[in-house]
XYZ file of C-alpha atoms in Angstrom:
448
model
C 0.000 0.000 0.000
C 1.087 3.556 -0.576
C 1.279 5.438 2.720
C 3.620 7.677 4.679
C 5.570 4.709 6.015
C 7.005 3.682 2.653
C 10.756 3.667 2.304
C 12.699 6.088 0.086
C 12.293 5.554 -3.661
C 14.039 2.509 -5.120
C 14.187 3.965 -8.644
C 16.015 7.213 -9.352
C 17.321 7.652 -12.894
C 18.502 11.041 -14.194
C 17.323 11.795 -17.730
C 18.126 14.655 -20.075
C 17.139 18.297 -19.562
C 16.903 18.095 -15.782
C 14.359 15.261 -15.853
C 14.380 12.441 -13.296
C 12.601 9.093 -13.455
C 11.700 7.934 -9.950
C 9.130 6.198 -7.807
C 6.033 8.112 -6.826
C 5.604 9.085 -3.188
C 2.809 10.403 -1.009
C 4.097 13.921 -1.630
C 3.115 13.482 -5.291
C -0.537 12.737 -4.551
C -2.085 16.032 -5.623
C 0.313 16.658 -8.510
C -0.368 13.190 -9.891
C -4.111 13.630 -9.549
C -3.922 16.954 -11.391
C -1.729 15.528 -14.165
C -4.025 12.555 -14.821
C -7.275 14.482 -14.590
C -6.112 17.059 -17.133
C -4.395 14.650 -19.546
C -7.590 12.549 -19.574
C -9.876 15.586 -19.778
C -13.049 15.694 -21.853
C -12.943 17.132 -25.405
C -14.177 20.440 -23.952
C -11.244 20.551 -21.548
C -13.129 19.656 -18.380
C -10.901 17.750 -15.944
C -11.666 14.062 -15.517
C -12.527 13.794 -11.839
C -13.155 10.048 -12.123
C -9.500 9.462 -12.993
C -8.437 11.998 -10.347
C -10.309 10.050 -7.654
C -8.850 6.730 -8.838
C -5.301 8.049 -8.485
C -5.981 9.707 -5.113
C -7.496 6.492 -3.746
C -4.224 4.657 -4.344
C -2.649 6.901 -1.711
C -5.525 7.558 0.671
C -7.179 4.119 0.627
C -4.184 1.970 -0.283
C -3.973 -1.059 -2.531
C -3.259 -4.690 -1.555
C -0.785 -5.504 -4.339
C 0.652 -2.148 -5.428
C 4.085 -1.205 -4.071
C 6.108 2.005 -4.518
C 8.217 0.221 -7.149
C 5.087 -0.262 -9.262
C 4.280 3.472 -9.568
C 6.626 5.758 -11.483
C 6.792 9.449 -12.338
C 9.084 11.632 -14.414
C 9.781 14.952 -12.730
C 11.136 18.122 -14.289
C 13.389 19.027 -11.362
C 14.202 22.463 -12.743
C 10.539 23.486 -12.823
C 9.400 21.250 -9.973
C 6.511 19.678 -11.897
C 5.525 16.145 -12.878
C 5.855 15.565 -16.606
C 4.653 11.956 -16.868
C 3.427 8.959 -14.867
C 2.781 5.238 -15.311
C 2.042 2.339 -12.985
C 1.634 -1.422 -13.054
C -0.835 -3.384 -10.899
C 0.167 -6.932 -9.878
C -2.547 -9.573 -9.692
C -3.207 -13.269 -10.215
C -5.005 -14.730 -13.203
C -6.147 -18.293 -13.639
C -5.366 -20.323 -16.759
C -7.740 -23.270 -16.528
C -7.236 -23.308 -12.753
C -3.461 -22.661 -12.787
C -2.572 -19.383 -10.982
C -0.342 -17.063 -13.015
C 1.362 -13.860 -11.944
C 0.124 -10.964 -14.104
C 0.631 -7.210 -14.055
C -1.553 -4.634 -15.822
C -0.213 -1.244 -16.899
C -2.570 1.598 -16.071
C -2.911 5.348 -15.501
C -0.484 6.470 -18.187
C -0.170 10.224 -18.654
C 2.291 12.715 -20.118
C 1.866 16.474 -19.914
C 1.400 17.953 -23.429
C 4.555 20.046 -23.066
C 6.676 16.906 -22.598
C 5.333 14.605 -25.281
C 7.515 13.118 -27.999
C 10.438 12.468 -25.634
C 9.754 8.769 -24.995
C 8.961 9.274 -21.315
C 6.260 6.605 -21.227
C 8.568 4.167 -23.029
C 11.286 4.711 -20.401
C 8.813 4.075 -17.576
C 7.404 1.050 -19.377
C 10.849 -0.530 -19.596
C 11.397 -0.142 -15.845
C 7.930 -1.421 -14.914
C 8.079 -4.427 -17.226
C 11.579 -5.336 -16.011
C 10.375 -5.223 -12.400
C 7.344 -7.331 -13.247
C 9.520 -9.910 -14.983
C 11.920 -10.082 -12.019
C 8.918 -10.661 -9.769
C 8.104 -13.724 -11.846
C 5.019 -12.449 -13.655
C 4.318 -14.587 -16.707
C 2.026 -12.058 -18.415
C 1.903 -8.273 -18.637
C -1.056 -6.461 -20.134
C -2.369 -3.072 -21.164
C -5.410 -1.637 -22.895
C -3.849 0.735 -25.403
C -0.527 0.724 -27.247
C -1.274 3.645 -29.569
C 0.904 6.101 -27.665
C 4.020 4.007 -28.381
C 5.713 4.628 -31.709
C 7.602 1.330 -31.969
C 7.323 -2.328 -31.043
C 7.055 -2.877 -27.294
C 6.275 -6.594 -27.329
C 2.583 -6.291 -26.428
C 0.423 -8.291 -28.828
C -3.360 -8.685 -29.152
C -4.303 -11.319 -26.612
C -7.838 -11.885 -25.386
C -11.142 -10.045 -25.328
C -11.198 -7.388 -22.661
C -14.710 -6.064 -22.907
C -17.677 -7.583 -24.742
C -21.372 -7.313 -24.043
C -24.954 -7.328 -25.159
C -27.834 -4.990 -24.370
C -31.539 -4.489 -24.656
C -34.445 -2.130 -24.003
C -36.658 -2.038 -20.964
C -39.759 -1.879 -23.147
C -38.998 -5.362 -24.479
C -38.861 -6.967 -21.045
C -42.246 -8.634 -20.653
C -43.745 -9.333 -17.273
C -42.869 -12.906 -16.384
C -43.816 -15.302 -13.639
C -40.346 -14.994 -12.151
C -39.469 -15.702 -8.563
C -38.783 -12.416 -6.819
C -35.270 -11.866 -5.531
C -33.937 -9.070 -3.355
C -30.859 -6.988 -4.112
C -28.829 -5.489 -1.275
C -25.388 -3.879 -1.003
C -22.584 -6.361 -0.408
C -20.943 -6.201 3.018
C -17.535 -7.248 4.332
C -19.074 -10.349 5.901
C -20.187 -11.412 2.412
C -16.589 -11.820 1.208
C -16.416 -15.638 1.631
C -19.713 -16.000 -0.250
C -18.644 -13.636 -3.050
C -15.367 -15.522 -3.453
C -17.136 -18.885 -3.583
C -19.580 -17.766 -6.285
C -16.808 -16.185 -8.345
C -14.680 -19.331 -8.052
C -17.589 -21.341 -9.415
C -18.026 -18.920 -12.328
C -14.321 -19.263 -13.139
C -14.970 -22.826 -14.309
C -16.602 -21.391 -17.464
C -13.489 -19.483 -18.541
C -9.983 -20.284 -19.665
C -8.519 -17.003 -18.362
C -9.985 -15.198 -15.367
C -8.781 -13.008 -12.515
C -8.433 -14.468 -9.017
C -9.084 -12.555 -5.780
C -8.205 -13.458 -2.230
C -10.218 -12.200 0.750
C -8.095 -9.055 1.147
C -8.610 -8.174 -2.496
C -12.357 -8.723 -2.219
C -12.416 -6.365 0.768
C -10.573 -3.838 -1.385
C -13.284 -4.163 -4.054
C -15.831 -3.226 -1.396
C -13.886 -0.473 0.381
C -10.903 0.550 -1.745
C -12.566 2.832 -4.307
C -14.290 6.101 -3.483
C -17.691 6.731 -5.044
C -16.177 9.413 -7.279
C -13.604 7.016 -8.787
C -14.138 5.825 -12.339
C -13.500 2.253 -11.166
C -15.906 2.353 -8.230
C -18.225 -0.648 -8.319
C -21.678 -1.081 -6.822
C -21.584 -4.720 -5.702
C -24.903 -6.213 -4.668
C -25.836 -9.580 -3.229
C -28.832 -11.385 -4.751
C -31.062 -13.046 -2.149
C -33.883 -15.518 -2.626
C -35.964 -15.780 0.538
C -33.124 -14.165 2.545
C -30.684 -16.777 1.223
C -27.709 -15.359 -0.734
C -27.647 -17.018 -4.153
C -25.486 -14.705 -6.282
C -24.105 -11.227 -6.826
C -24.100 -8.315 -9.272
C -21.502 -5.692 -10.109
C -22.911 -2.444 -11.446
C -20.697 0.236 -12.952
C -17.211 0.276 -14.417
C -16.245 -3.288 -13.514
C -12.595 -2.546 -14.175
C -13.053 -1.731 -17.873
C -14.820 1.306 -19.343
C -18.001 0.645 -21.318
C -17.017 3.135 -23.982
C -18.800 1.377 -26.904
C -21.916 3.192 -25.646
C -22.117 6.099 -28.135
C -20.468 9.353 -27.049
C -19.586 8.063 -23.581
C -16.136 8.809 -22.163
C -14.755 6.790 -19.236
C -15.104 8.707 -16.018
C -17.917 10.855 -17.405
C -21.668 10.467 -16.812
C -23.233 8.051 -19.265
C -25.410 9.939 -21.773
C -27.925 7.094 -21.974
C -30.446 6.198 -19.311
C -29.234 2.611 -19.046
C -27.966 0.401 -16.253
C -24.564 -1.198 -16.816
C -24.016 -4.688 -15.376
C -20.409 -5.888 -15.337
C -20.735 -9.099 -13.302
C -23.795 -11.309 -12.810
C -23.300 -14.692 -11.172
C -25.642 -17.197 -9.560
C -24.763 -20.234 -7.467
C -25.001 -23.596 -9.172
C -28.410 -25.199 -8.734
C -30.309 -21.911 -8.407
C -32.929 -20.732 -10.970
C -30.891 -18.653 -13.436
C -33.918 -18.031 -15.674
C -36.223 -16.668 -13.000
C -33.484 -14.711 -11.269
C -32.422 -12.992 -14.503
C -35.834 -11.518 -15.205
C -36.441 -10.531 -11.583
C -33.065 -8.763 -11.437
C -33.600 -6.902 -14.712
C -37.115 -5.879 -13.705
C -35.671 -4.164 -10.636
C -32.594 -2.671 -12.270
C -34.522 -1.173 -15.184
C -37.547 0.082 -13.239
C -36.571 3.702 -13.969
C -34.242 3.105 -16.903
C -34.664 2.935 -20.670
C -32.431 -0.079 -21.118
C -29.567 -2.217 -19.899
C -26.067 -3.177 -20.996
C -24.665 -6.520 -19.896
C -20.865 -6.407 -20.065
C -20.507 -10.106 -19.299
C -17.997 -11.207 -21.923
C -18.467 -13.023 -25.200
C -20.417 -15.862 -23.565
C -22.652 -15.914 -20.496
C -25.719 -17.868 -19.304
C -27.781 -14.677 -19.257
C -27.284 -14.205 -23.007
C -28.881 -17.603 -23.613
C -31.792 -16.773 -21.338
C -32.570 -13.389 -22.906
C -32.025 -14.546 -26.476
C -33.573 -12.220 -29.067
C -34.243 -9.553 -26.431
C -30.562 -8.651 -26.703
C -30.656 -6.298 -29.676
C -27.459 -4.349 -28.944
C -24.091 -5.883 -29.745
C -21.411 -3.216 -29.233
C -17.864 -3.541 -30.579
C -15.423 -5.574 -28.548
C -12.112 -4.373 -27.231
C -9.140 -6.488 -26.199
C -6.104 -6.764 -23.985
C -2.630 -6.332 -25.435
C -0.510 -8.947 -23.679
C 3.232 -9.449 -23.342
C 4.686 -12.838 -22.436
C 8.286 -12.378 -21.181
C 9.093 -16.094 -21.407
C 6.824 -18.269 -23.539
C 8.568 -21.473 -22.472
C 8.069 -20.640 -18.772
C 4.379 -19.932 -19.393
C 3.906 -23.236 -21.220
C 5.696 -25.064 -18.422
C 3.367 -23.458 -15.883
C 0.182 -24.506 -17.718
C 1.393 -28.033 -18.562
C -1.289 -29.713 -16.377
C -4.029 -28.010 -18.413
C -2.476 -29.062 -21.719
C -2.063 -32.652 -20.528
C -5.669 -32.827 -19.408
C -6.835 -31.810 -22.897
C -5.223 -34.922 -24.366
C -7.379 -37.279 -22.319
C -10.201 -38.915 -24.207
C -8.860 -37.816 -27.598
C -6.967 -39.538 -30.375
C -3.814 -37.945 -28.915
C -4.229 -39.683 -25.557
C -1.073 -41.534 -24.425
C 0.952 -39.920 -27.225
C 4.727 -40.193 -26.969
C 7.016 -38.057 -29.077
C 7.757 -34.388 -29.646
C 6.017 -31.384 -31.176
C 8.241 -28.726 -32.680
C 6.899 -25.237 -33.321
C 8.730 -22.542 -35.235
C 7.596 -19.064 -34.210
C 9.999 -17.545 -36.766
C 12.120 -15.597 -34.309
C 12.369 -18.502 -31.856
C 11.222 -22.082 -31.487
C 9.516 -24.336 -28.921
C 9.816 -28.070 -28.436
C 7.231 -29.979 -26.377
C 8.101 -33.584 -25.464
C 5.476 -36.164 -24.519
C 5.610 -39.584 -22.901
C 2.430 -41.693 -22.792
C 0.205 -38.611 -22.680
C 2.308 -36.678 -20.171
C 4.307 -33.589 -21.061
C 7.772 -34.348 -19.767
C 9.537 -31.258 -21.033
C 8.971 -27.859 -22.670
C 12.077 -26.136 -23.929
C 13.272 -23.609 -26.404
C 14.317 -24.993 -29.781
C 17.559 -23.157 -30.590
C 17.935 -24.548 -34.121
C 14.339 -23.744 -35.019
C 13.435 -23.532 -38.681
C 10.305 -23.937 -40.736
C 11.568 -26.934 -42.701
C 12.077 -29.136 -39.618
C 9.055 -27.910 -37.666
C 5.677 -29.579 -37.272
C 4.004 -26.190 -37.549
C 5.172 -22.632 -38.101
C 3.400 -19.441 -37.162
C 4.259 -15.937 -35.895
C 4.464 -15.424 -32.120
C 1.370 -13.223 -32.254
C -0.645 -16.075 -33.742
C 0.682 -18.622 -31.256
C -0.347 -16.298 -28.451
C -3.868 -16.250 -29.887
C -3.857 -20.057 -29.806
C -2.475 -20.349 -26.304
C -5.036 -17.948 -24.846
C -7.934 -19.632 -26.659
C -8.786 -16.499 -28.634
C -8.873 -18.283 -31.987
C -8.872 -21.831 -33.323
C -6.120 -23.036 -35.638
C -8.527 -23.114 -38.593
C -9.278 -19.409 -38.100
C -5.615 -18.469 -37.919
C -4.705 -20.615 -40.887
C -7.262 -18.900 -43.102
C -6.594 -15.389 -41.850
C -2.783 -15.471 -41.697
C -0.907 -17.272 -44.515
C 2.237 -17.475 -42.360
C 0.463 -19.957 -40.053
C 1.171 -23.378 -41.537
C 0.861 -27.005 -40.436
C 3.620 -29.184 -41.901
C 2.946 -32.637 -40.411
C 0.007 -34.888 -39.600
C 1.231 -34.876 -36.011
C 0.610 -31.134 -35.774
C -2.823 -31.572 -37.364
C -3.642 -34.005 -34.552
C -2.080 -32.227 -31.567
C -2.572 -28.490 -32.117
C -6.413 -28.447 -32.117
C -6.409 -30.659 -29.022
C -3.763 -28.758 -27.071
C -4.999 -25.296 -28.022
C -8.793 -25.214 -28.514
C -10.736 -21.998 -28.853
C -12.125 -21.111 -25.414
C -13.912 -18.219 -23.758
C -12.068 -16.031 -21.249
C -13.732 -13.738 -18.735
C -11.339 -11.356 -17.027
C -12.597 -8.937 -14.371
C -9.236 -7.272 -13.634
C -8.146 -6.375 -10.138
C -7.566 -2.622 -10.109
């Protein structure tokens, strides 16, 4: 957490023209809030108070995983002002049940007078290096447009996808009434249990421990753009699920003319999590919840990913299908990531024609290679393939395409048709690749 007890900065790098790259400190709180709120201002120049509150909360309310080394600033020491800032938020994601260290880059800002000097790039290099030393297997960000050159972040998985409808189309149904109440600290074990159950539907998801759940309930001021209204769903006073209303960690900017941190121009309710315990009446609960949420609204937006039980229940009532946005992901060590998720890959072989396979699969990713060795259906080794080449490989494809496969974003057939450089060279690859790397849904509610 960021508080007055933190030790002196651990990063202090002089740059040109009297600039210094260093860790942020509590003394920077107001200057940072001002920088971010004005850099992320509305088109009319009005300061973004939602971003301001988010940054201030990191100091005043703390954060369970953020350390001083994860928050950087560039200061113009001659003028005594902050020119740029960037931070990275450590968290844990699940890959089919395997915990992975992940860090997300957020709250990037550079004062207009200091742009074009590569200040964000310099901070990015320090943050990513620290994340890699910590052992994180994935780093992610939302936007790479403010970087002029390759930074190693490639399109990874869907970040925000949803469906929506109009209140007028919701017909009165014989649904079982449920009650919605604000979530409390004592609900944390229940919230965690329901979320853990929901994780079974996704390849990639974000994991939260009890401290992080408490932060979701108490760590964001109401003014913050990432403040969430978390409500428990009760059926006859029995908790059976929960809702998250609001930002949900990712802005719903596909709503026309809406800017993150600004009031939504449409009279709609935005639902960013909706989960029900197994064995409870999803159908009835869905309509009862929407009846209550839309009582004084024109419509609803369900930002629940590309797949969700509620979409199946509402069917043709969902007439809005806004554009999707995605995460840009960086994998510092692809071999280490594959080694970490080996149990998931092995499990996919069971019950298929590749079960009990012994041998090796060689993949050429053009700038490096990977060799996966099998023995009777078990993966006994994953290593780099130093002498990689297309001729001797079982399949060849660019790293970006392999990342799409690994994260379940696309099936091999889709990549093969869309990208000519993705080629299968052996029957072995035709057998193993679709089994090891199937297309799967991910549902990431990031911990911010």
